[in-house]
C-alpha atoms as a printed R data frame, in Angstrom:
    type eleno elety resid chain resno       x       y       z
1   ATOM     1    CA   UNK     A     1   1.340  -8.579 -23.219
2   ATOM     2    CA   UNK     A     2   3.070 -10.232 -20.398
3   ATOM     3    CA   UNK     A     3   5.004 -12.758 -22.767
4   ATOM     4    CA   UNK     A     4   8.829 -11.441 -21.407
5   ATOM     5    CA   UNK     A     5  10.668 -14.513 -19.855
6   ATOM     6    CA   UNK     A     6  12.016 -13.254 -16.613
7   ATOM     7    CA   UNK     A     7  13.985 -14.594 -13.918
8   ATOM     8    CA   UNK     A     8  12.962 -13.403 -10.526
9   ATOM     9    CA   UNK     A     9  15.715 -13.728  -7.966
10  ATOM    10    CA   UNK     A    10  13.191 -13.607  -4.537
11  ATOM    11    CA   UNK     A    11  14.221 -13.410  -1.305
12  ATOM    12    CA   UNK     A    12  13.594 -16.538   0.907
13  ATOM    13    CA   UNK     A    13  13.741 -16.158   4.530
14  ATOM    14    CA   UNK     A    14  15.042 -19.455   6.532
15  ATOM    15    CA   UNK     A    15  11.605 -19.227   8.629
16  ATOM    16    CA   UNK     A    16   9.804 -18.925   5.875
17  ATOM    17    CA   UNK     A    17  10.925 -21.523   4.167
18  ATOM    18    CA   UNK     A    18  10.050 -24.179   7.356
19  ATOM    19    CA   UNK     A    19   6.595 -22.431   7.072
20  ATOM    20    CA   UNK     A    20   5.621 -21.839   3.510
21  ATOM    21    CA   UNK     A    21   7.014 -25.110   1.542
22  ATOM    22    CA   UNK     A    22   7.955 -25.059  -2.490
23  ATOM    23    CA   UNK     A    23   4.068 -25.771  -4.148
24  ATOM    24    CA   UNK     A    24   2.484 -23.133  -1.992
25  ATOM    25    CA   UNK     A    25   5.141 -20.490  -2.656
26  ATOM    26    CA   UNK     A    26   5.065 -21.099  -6.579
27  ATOM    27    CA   UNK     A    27   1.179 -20.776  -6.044
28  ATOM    28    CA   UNK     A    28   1.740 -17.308  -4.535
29  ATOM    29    CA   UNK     A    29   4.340 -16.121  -6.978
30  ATOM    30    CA   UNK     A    30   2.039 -17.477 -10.257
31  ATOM    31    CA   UNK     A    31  -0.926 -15.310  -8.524
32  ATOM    32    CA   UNK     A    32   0.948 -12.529  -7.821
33  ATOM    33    CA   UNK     A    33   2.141 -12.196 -11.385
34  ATOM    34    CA   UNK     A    34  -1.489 -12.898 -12.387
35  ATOM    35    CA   UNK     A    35  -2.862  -9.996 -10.801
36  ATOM    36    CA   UNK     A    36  -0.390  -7.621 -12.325
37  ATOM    37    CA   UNK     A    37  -0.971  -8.356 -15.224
38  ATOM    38    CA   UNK     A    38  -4.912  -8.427 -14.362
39  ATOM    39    CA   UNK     A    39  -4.024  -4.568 -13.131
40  ATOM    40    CA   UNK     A    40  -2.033  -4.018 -16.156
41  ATOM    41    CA   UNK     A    41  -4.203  -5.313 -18.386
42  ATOM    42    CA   UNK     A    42  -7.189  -2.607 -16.764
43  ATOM    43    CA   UNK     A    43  -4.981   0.207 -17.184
44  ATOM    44    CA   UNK     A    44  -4.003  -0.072 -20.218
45  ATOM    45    CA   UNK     A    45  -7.924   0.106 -21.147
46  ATOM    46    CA   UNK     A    46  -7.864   3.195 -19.801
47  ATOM    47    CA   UNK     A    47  -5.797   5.144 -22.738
48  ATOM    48    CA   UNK     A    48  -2.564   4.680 -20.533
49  ATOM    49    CA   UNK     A    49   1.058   3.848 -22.360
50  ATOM    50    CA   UNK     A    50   1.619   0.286 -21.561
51  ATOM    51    CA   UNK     A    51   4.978   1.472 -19.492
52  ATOM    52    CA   UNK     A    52   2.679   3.189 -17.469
53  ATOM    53    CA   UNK     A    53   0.126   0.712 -17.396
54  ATOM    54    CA   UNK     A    54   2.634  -1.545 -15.791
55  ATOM    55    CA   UNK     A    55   4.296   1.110 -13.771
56  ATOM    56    CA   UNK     A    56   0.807   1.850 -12.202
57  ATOM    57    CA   UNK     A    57   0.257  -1.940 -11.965
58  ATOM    58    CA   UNK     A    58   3.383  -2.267  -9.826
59  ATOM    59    CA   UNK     A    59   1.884   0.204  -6.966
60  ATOM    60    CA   UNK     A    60  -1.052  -1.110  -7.407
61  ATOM    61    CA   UNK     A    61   0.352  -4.744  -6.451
62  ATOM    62    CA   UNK     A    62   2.411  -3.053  -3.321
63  ATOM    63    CA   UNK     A    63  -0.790  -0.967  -2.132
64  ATOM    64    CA   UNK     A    64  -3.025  -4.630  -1.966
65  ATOM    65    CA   UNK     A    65  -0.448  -5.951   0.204
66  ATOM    66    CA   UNK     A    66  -0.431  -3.476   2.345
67  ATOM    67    CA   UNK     A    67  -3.910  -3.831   3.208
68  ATOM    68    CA   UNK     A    68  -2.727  -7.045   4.689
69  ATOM    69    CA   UNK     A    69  -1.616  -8.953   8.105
70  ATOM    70    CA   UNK     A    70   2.103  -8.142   8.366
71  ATOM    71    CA   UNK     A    71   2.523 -11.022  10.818
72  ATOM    72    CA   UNK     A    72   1.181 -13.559   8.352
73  ATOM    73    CA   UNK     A    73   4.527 -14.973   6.616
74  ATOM    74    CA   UNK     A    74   2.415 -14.995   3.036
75  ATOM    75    CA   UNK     A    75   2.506 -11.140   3.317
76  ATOM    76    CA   UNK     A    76   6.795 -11.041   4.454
77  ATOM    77    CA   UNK     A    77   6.964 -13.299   1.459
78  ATOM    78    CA   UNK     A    78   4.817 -11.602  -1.064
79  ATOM    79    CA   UNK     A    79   6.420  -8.636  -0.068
80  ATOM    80    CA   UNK     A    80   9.788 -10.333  -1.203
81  ATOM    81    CA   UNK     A    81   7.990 -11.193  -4.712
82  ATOM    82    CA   UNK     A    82   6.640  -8.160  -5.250
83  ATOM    83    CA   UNK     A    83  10.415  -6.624  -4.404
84  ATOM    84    CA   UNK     A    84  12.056  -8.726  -7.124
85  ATOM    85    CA   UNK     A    85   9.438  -8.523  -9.538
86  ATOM    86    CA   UNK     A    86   9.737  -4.590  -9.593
87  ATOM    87    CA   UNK     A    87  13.255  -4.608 -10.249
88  ATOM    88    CA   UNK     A    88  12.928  -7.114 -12.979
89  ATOM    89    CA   UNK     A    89   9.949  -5.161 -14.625
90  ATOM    90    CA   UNK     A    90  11.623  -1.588 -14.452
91  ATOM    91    CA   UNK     A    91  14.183  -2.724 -16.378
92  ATOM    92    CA   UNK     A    92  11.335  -4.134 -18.731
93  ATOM    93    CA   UNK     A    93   9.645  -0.766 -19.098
94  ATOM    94    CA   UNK     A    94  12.355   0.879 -19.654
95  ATOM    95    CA   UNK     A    95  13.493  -0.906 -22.434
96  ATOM    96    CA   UNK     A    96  10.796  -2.685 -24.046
97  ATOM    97    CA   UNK     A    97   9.770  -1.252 -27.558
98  ATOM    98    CA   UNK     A    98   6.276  -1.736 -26.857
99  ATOM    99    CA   UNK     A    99   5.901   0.856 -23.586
100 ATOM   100    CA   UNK     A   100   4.931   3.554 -25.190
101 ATOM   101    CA   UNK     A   101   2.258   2.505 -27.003
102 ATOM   102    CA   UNK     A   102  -1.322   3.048 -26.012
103 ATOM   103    CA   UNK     A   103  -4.615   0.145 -26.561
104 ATOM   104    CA   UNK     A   104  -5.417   0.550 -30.616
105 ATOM   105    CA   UNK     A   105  -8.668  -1.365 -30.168
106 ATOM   106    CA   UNK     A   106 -12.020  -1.185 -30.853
107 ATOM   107    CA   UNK     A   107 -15.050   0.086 -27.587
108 ATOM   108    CA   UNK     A   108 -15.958  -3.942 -28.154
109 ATOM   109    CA   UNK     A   109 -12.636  -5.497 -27.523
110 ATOM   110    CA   UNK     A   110 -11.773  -2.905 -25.255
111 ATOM   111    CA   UNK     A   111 -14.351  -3.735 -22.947
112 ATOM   112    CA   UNK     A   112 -13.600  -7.499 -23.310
113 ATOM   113    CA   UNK     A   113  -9.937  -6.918 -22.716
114 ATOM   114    CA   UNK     A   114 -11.003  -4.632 -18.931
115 ATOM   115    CA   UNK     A   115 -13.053  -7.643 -18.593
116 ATOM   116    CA   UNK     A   116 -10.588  -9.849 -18.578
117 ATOM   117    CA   UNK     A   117  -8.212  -8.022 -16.585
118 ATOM   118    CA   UNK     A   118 -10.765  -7.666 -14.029
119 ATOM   119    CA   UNK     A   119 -11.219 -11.511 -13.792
120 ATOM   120    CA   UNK     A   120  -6.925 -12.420 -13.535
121 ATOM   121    CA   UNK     A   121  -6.971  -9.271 -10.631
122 ATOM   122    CA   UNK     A   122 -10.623 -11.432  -8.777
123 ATOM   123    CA   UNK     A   123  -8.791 -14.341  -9.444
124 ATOM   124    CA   UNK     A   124  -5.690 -14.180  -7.893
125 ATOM   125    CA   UNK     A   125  -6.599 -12.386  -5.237
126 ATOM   126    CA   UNK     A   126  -8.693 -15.090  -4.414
127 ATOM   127    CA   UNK     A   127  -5.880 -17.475  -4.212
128 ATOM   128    CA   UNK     A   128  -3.472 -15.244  -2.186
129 ATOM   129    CA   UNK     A   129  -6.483 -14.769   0.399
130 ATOM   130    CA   UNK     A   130  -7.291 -18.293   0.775
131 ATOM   131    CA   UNK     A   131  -3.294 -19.175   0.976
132 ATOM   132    CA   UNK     A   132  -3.254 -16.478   4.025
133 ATOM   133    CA   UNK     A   133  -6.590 -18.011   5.459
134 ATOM   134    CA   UNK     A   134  -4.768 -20.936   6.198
135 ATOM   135    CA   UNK     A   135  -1.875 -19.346   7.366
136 ATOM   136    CA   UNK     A   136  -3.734 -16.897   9.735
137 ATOM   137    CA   UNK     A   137  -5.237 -20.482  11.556
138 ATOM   138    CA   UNK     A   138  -1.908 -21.706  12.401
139 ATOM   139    CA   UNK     A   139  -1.233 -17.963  14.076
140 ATOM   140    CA   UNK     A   140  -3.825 -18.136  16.032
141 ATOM   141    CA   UNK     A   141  -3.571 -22.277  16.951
142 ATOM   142    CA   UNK     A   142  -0.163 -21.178  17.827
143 ATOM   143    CA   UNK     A   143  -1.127 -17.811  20.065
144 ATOM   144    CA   UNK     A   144  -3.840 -20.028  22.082
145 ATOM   145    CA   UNK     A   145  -1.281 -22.782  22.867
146 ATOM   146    CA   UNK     A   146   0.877 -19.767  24.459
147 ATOM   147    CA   UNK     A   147  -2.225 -17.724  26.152
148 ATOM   148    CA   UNK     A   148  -2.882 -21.359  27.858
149 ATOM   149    CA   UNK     A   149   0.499 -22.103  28.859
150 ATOM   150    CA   UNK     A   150   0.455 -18.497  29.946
151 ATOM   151    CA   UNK     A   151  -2.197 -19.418  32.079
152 ATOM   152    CA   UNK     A   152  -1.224 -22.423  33.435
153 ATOM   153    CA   UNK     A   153   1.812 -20.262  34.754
154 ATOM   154    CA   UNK     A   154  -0.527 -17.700  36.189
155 ATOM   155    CA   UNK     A   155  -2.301 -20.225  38.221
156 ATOM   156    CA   UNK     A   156  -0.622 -19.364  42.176
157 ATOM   157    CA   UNK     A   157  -1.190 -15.563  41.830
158 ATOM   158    CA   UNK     A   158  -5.107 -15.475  42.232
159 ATOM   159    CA   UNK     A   159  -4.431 -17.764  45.694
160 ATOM   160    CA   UNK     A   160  -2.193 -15.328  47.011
161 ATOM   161    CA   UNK     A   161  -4.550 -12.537  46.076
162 ATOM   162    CA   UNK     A   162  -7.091 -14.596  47.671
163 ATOM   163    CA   UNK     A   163  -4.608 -14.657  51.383
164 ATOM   164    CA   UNK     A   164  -4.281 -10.968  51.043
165 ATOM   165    CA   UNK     A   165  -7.922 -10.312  50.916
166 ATOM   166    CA   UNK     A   166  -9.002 -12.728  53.880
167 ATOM   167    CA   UNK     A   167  -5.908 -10.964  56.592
168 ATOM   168    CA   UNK     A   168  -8.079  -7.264  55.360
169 ATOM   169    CA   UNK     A   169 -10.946  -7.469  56.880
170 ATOM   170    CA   UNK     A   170  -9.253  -8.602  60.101
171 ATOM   171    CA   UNK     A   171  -7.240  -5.330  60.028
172 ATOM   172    CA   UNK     A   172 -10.192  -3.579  59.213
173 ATOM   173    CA   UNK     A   173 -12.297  -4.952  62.113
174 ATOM   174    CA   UNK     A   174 -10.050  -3.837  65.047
175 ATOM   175    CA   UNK     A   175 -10.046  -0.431  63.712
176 ATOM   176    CA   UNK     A   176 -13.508   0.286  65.012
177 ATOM   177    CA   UNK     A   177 -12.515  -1.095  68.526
178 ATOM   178    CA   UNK     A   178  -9.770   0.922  69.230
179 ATOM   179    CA   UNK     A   179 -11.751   4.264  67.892
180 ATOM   180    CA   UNK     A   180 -14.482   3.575  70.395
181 ATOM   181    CA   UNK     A   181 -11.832   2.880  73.460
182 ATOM   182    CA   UNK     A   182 -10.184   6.090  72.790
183 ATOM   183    CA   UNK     A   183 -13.393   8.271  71.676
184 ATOM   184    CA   UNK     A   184 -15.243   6.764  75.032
185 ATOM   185    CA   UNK     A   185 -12.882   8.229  78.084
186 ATOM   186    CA   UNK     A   186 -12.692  11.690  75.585
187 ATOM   187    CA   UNK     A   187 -16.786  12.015  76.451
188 ATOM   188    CA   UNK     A   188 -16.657  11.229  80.394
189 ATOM   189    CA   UNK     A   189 -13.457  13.474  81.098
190 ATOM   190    CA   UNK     A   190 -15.671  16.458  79.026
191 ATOM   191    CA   UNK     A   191 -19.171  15.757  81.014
192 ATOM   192    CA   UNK     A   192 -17.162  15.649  84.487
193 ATOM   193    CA   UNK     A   193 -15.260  19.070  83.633
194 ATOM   194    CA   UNK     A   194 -18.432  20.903  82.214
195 ATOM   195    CA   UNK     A   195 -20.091  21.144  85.327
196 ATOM   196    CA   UNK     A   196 -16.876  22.313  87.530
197 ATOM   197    CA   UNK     A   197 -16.806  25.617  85.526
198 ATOM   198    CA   UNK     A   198 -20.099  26.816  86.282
199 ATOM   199    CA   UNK     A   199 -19.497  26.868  90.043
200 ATOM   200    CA   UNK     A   200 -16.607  29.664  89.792
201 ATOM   201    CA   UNK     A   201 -18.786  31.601  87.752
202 ATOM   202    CA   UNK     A   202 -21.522  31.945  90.061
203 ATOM   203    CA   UNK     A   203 -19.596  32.249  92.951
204 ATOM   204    CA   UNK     A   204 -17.681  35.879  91.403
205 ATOM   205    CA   UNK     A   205 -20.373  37.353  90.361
206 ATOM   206    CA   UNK     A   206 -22.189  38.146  93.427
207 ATOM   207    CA   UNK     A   207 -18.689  39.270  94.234
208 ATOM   208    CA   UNK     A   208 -18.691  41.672  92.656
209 ATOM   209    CA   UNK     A   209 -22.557  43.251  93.530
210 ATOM   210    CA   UNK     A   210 -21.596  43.165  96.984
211 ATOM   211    CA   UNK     A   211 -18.286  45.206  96.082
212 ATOM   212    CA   UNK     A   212 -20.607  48.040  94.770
213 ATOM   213    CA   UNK     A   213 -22.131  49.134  97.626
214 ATOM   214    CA   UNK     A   214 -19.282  48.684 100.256
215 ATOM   215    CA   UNK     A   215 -17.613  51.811  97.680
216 ATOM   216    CA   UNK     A   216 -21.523  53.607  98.037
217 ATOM   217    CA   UNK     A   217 -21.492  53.318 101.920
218 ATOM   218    CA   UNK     A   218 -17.459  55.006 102.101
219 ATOM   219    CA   UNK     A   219 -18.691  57.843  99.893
220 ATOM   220    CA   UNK     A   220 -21.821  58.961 102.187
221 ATOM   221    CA   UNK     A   221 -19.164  58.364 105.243
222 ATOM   222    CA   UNK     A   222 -17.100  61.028 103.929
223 ATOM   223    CA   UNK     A   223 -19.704  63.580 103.171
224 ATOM   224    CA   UNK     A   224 -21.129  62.670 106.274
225 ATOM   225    CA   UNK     A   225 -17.856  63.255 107.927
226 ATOM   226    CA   UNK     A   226 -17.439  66.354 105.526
227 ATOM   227    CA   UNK     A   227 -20.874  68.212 106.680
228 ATOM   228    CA   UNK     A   228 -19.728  67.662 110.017
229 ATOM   229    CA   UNK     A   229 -16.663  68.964 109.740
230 ATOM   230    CA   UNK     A   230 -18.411  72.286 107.979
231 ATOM   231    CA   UNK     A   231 -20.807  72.217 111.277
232 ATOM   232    CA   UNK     A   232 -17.842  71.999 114.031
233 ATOM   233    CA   UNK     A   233 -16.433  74.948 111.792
234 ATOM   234    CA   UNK     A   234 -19.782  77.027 112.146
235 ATOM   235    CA   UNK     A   235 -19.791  76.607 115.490
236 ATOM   236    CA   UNK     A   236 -15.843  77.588 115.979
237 ATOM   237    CA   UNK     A   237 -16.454  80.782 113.849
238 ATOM   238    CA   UNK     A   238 -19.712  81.559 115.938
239 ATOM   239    CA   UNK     A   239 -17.913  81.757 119.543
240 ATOM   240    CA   UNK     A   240 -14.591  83.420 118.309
241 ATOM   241    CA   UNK     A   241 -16.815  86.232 116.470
């Protein structure tokens, strides 16, 4: 099925290219063609044309590399396979006399053939995960050598936060000292005043008992005064009558 000589033209990133060398990159392209035709080869077992066996197969490629590390340059350069590849192949379904045909095969061979496409899509898969394996131990050999270097950097910042903490506690101990010089003088100033107050009330009250009967003693005065006033008048009327 997969028997069209193509010409991919892939894109090949200068970084890349110091990173993934020539073998290793025609291992990845090989395997990547190898699993779609492992996809194409399953959905074509399943009563599909074979244009849209391999137009399925081509989404099915993108959605596997999706699933992986987009940091890992065997992803950016898959990516840049699978790119070329489905430009080169939608031209081929398009135009190939074959696409829209369906699997004319017996249950038999049709299982053998699913079988088969099952073991190119294990296959390569296998390859492309083990090529990324390595890949993904150079990341992180590469992110340790800059967390430790990161570190060494880091190194003057926990003395100084070491400084700040010792000068706190100093701050912290004065502040008690100075509350109990200015809470101390507060308390003796209050006990000496207390006792001043109560004088001045006990001294007006009995002020103002002995005011009460000074007014009591005035009033009998005048009715005294009155009654004998009423008696000098008694008398007066007595002789002149």
């Amino acid at each position: 099925m997969m028997t069209e000589s193509q010409k991919l033209a892939i894109k090949l990133d200068k970084d890349i290219a110091k990173i993934i060398d020539s073998s290793e990159r025609k291992k990845l392209v090989d395997a990547y063609l190898k699993l779609f035709s492992g996809f194409a080869w399953v959905n074509w077992t399943k009563k599909q044309s074979l244009g849209r066996a391999w137009q399925s197969a081509l989404g099915q490629c993108a959605g596997f590399l999706k699933t992986k590390d987009k940091n890992n340059p065997v992803t950016k350069y898959l990516n840049n396979v699978a790119d070329a590849h489905k430009k080169c192949w939608s031209r081929v379904i398009m135009t190939h006399k074959d696409s829209p045909n369906t699997l004319d095969k017996t249950p038999a061979e049709t299982e053998q053939l699913q079988k088969h496409g099952t073991k190119l899509i294990r296959e390569s898969m296998d390859v492309i995960k083990l090529i990324m394996a390595r890949h993904n131990v150079r990341i992180m050999e590469i992110t340790g050598i800059e967390k430790t270097s990161a570190k060494v950097s880091e190194n003057q910042k926990p003395k100084q936060a070491a400084q700040i903490t010792q000068e706190k506690p100093v701050q912290q101990a004065q502040m008690p000292q100075q509350k109990q010089q200015i809470a101390q003088p507060q308390v003796a100033t209050m006990e000496k005043q207390m006792p001043q107050a109560k004088p001045v009330q006990q001294v007006q009250m009995p002020q103002q008992q002995t005011q009460i009967p000074k007014l009591n003693s005035a009033t009998d005065k005048q009715i005294v005064q009155r009654r004998i006033n009423l008696f000098i008048l008694a008398k007066y009327n007595q002789k002149t009558a």
